[in-house]
Amino acid sequence: MDSNIQAIEMTVKDLLPILKRYDNGQINYQIGQLEEILTIVKSNNSDEQKKREINLIVDNLYPSRGGLTDFNVWKEDAKERIRINKPISELNDRLWNLVKVES
């Protein structure tokens, strides 16, 4: 398996538990799409086919408005809010870069 696909898989595996923990019911679609990426990664398709399919999913995860980039966890305590949202933002950026920049 291509190292880029492995990095995508690890990023999604890191991101999913955080999103599931803080899901307020508004990102069920995105969680399902991330789970679909893991299914694609484990499939017997060629690496090129996997990349094409993942690319399409990522397009849907990060539209110009809405999607994962607009998901933030609100907490009254600013430090806690930053502690929770920083890894979400970093993992979102990493996934985008792995799929869109490094492809």
XYZ file of C-alpha atoms in Angstrom:
103
model
C 0.000 0.000 0.000
C 1.165 3.475 -0.916
C 2.634 5.464 2.002
C 0.295 8.383 1.240
C -2.726 6.088 1.573
C -1.336 4.766 4.844
C -0.957 8.338 6.118
C -4.549 9.087 5.079
C -5.726 5.996 6.943
C -3.873 6.993 10.131
C -5.190 10.554 9.941
C -8.775 9.365 9.555
C -8.304 6.885 12.414
C -7.067 9.729 14.618
C -9.854 12.109 13.578
C -12.862 9.784 13.799
C -12.863 9.137 17.573
C -12.620 12.852 18.311
C -15.484 13.677 15.967
C -17.623 10.858 17.330
C -17.015 12.008 20.884
C -18.067 15.585 20.204
C -20.668 14.974 17.489
C -23.756 17.034 18.175
C -25.740 15.264 15.477
C -24.699 17.703 12.765
C -21.768 15.767 11.327
C -23.205 12.274 10.935
C -22.708 12.491 7.170
C -19.057 13.488 7.532
C -18.406 10.711 10.035
C -19.949 8.229 7.605
C -17.763 9.545 4.799
C -14.634 9.192 6.912
C -15.631 5.618 7.708
C -16.064 5.072 3.954
C -12.470 6.228 3.437
C -11.335 3.456 5.796
C -13.377 0.942 3.798
C -11.741 2.144 0.582
C -8.266 1.932 2.109
C -8.871 -1.698 3.091
C -10.343 -2.629 -0.313
C -8.526 -4.646 -2.955
C -8.635 -1.757 -5.424
C -5.420 -0.394 -6.884
C -3.756 2.480 -5.080
C -4.713 4.799 -7.941
C -8.376 3.790 -7.685
C -8.289 4.273 -3.922
C -6.827 7.751 -4.366
C -9.531 8.709 -6.884
C -12.330 7.501 -4.606
C -10.845 9.175 -1.527
C -10.373 12.403 -3.490
C -14.094 12.480 -4.340
C -15.058 11.922 -0.710
C -12.731 14.649 0.520
C -14.306 17.065 -1.974
C -17.625 16.395 -0.221
C -16.150 16.685 3.277
C -14.690 20.127 2.652
C -17.133 22.174 0.555
C -16.693 25.928 0.359
C -19.229 26.308 3.197
C -20.078 23.803 5.867
C -18.426 20.451 6.187
C -15.656 19.540 8.552
C -13.842 22.858 8.339
C -16.807 24.568 9.992
C -17.168 22.007 12.787
C -16.038 23.346 16.152
C -16.743 22.205 19.673
C -18.060 24.952 21.925
C -17.030 24.979 25.571
C -17.375 27.884 27.986
C -13.785 27.448 29.120
C -11.609 28.926 26.352
C -8.599 26.743 27.211
C -10.697 23.599 27.018
C -12.258 24.776 23.748
C -8.809 25.315 22.246
C -7.558 21.970 23.599
C -10.416 20.153 21.868
C -10.563 22.091 18.604
C -6.841 22.338 17.893
C -6.338 18.628 17.085
C -9.538 18.582 15.018
C -8.266 21.491 12.952
C -4.789 19.987 12.595
C -6.145 16.603 11.506
C -8.522 18.261 9.035
C -5.604 20.185 7.557
C -3.460 17.065 7.404
C -6.179 15.060 5.646
C -6.748 17.846 3.119
C -3.030 18.150 2.429
C -2.545 14.401 2.081
C -5.342 14.109 -0.437
C -5.206 17.410 -2.316
C -1.622 18.576 -2.084
C 0.434 15.379 -2.064
C -1.631 13.514 -4.667
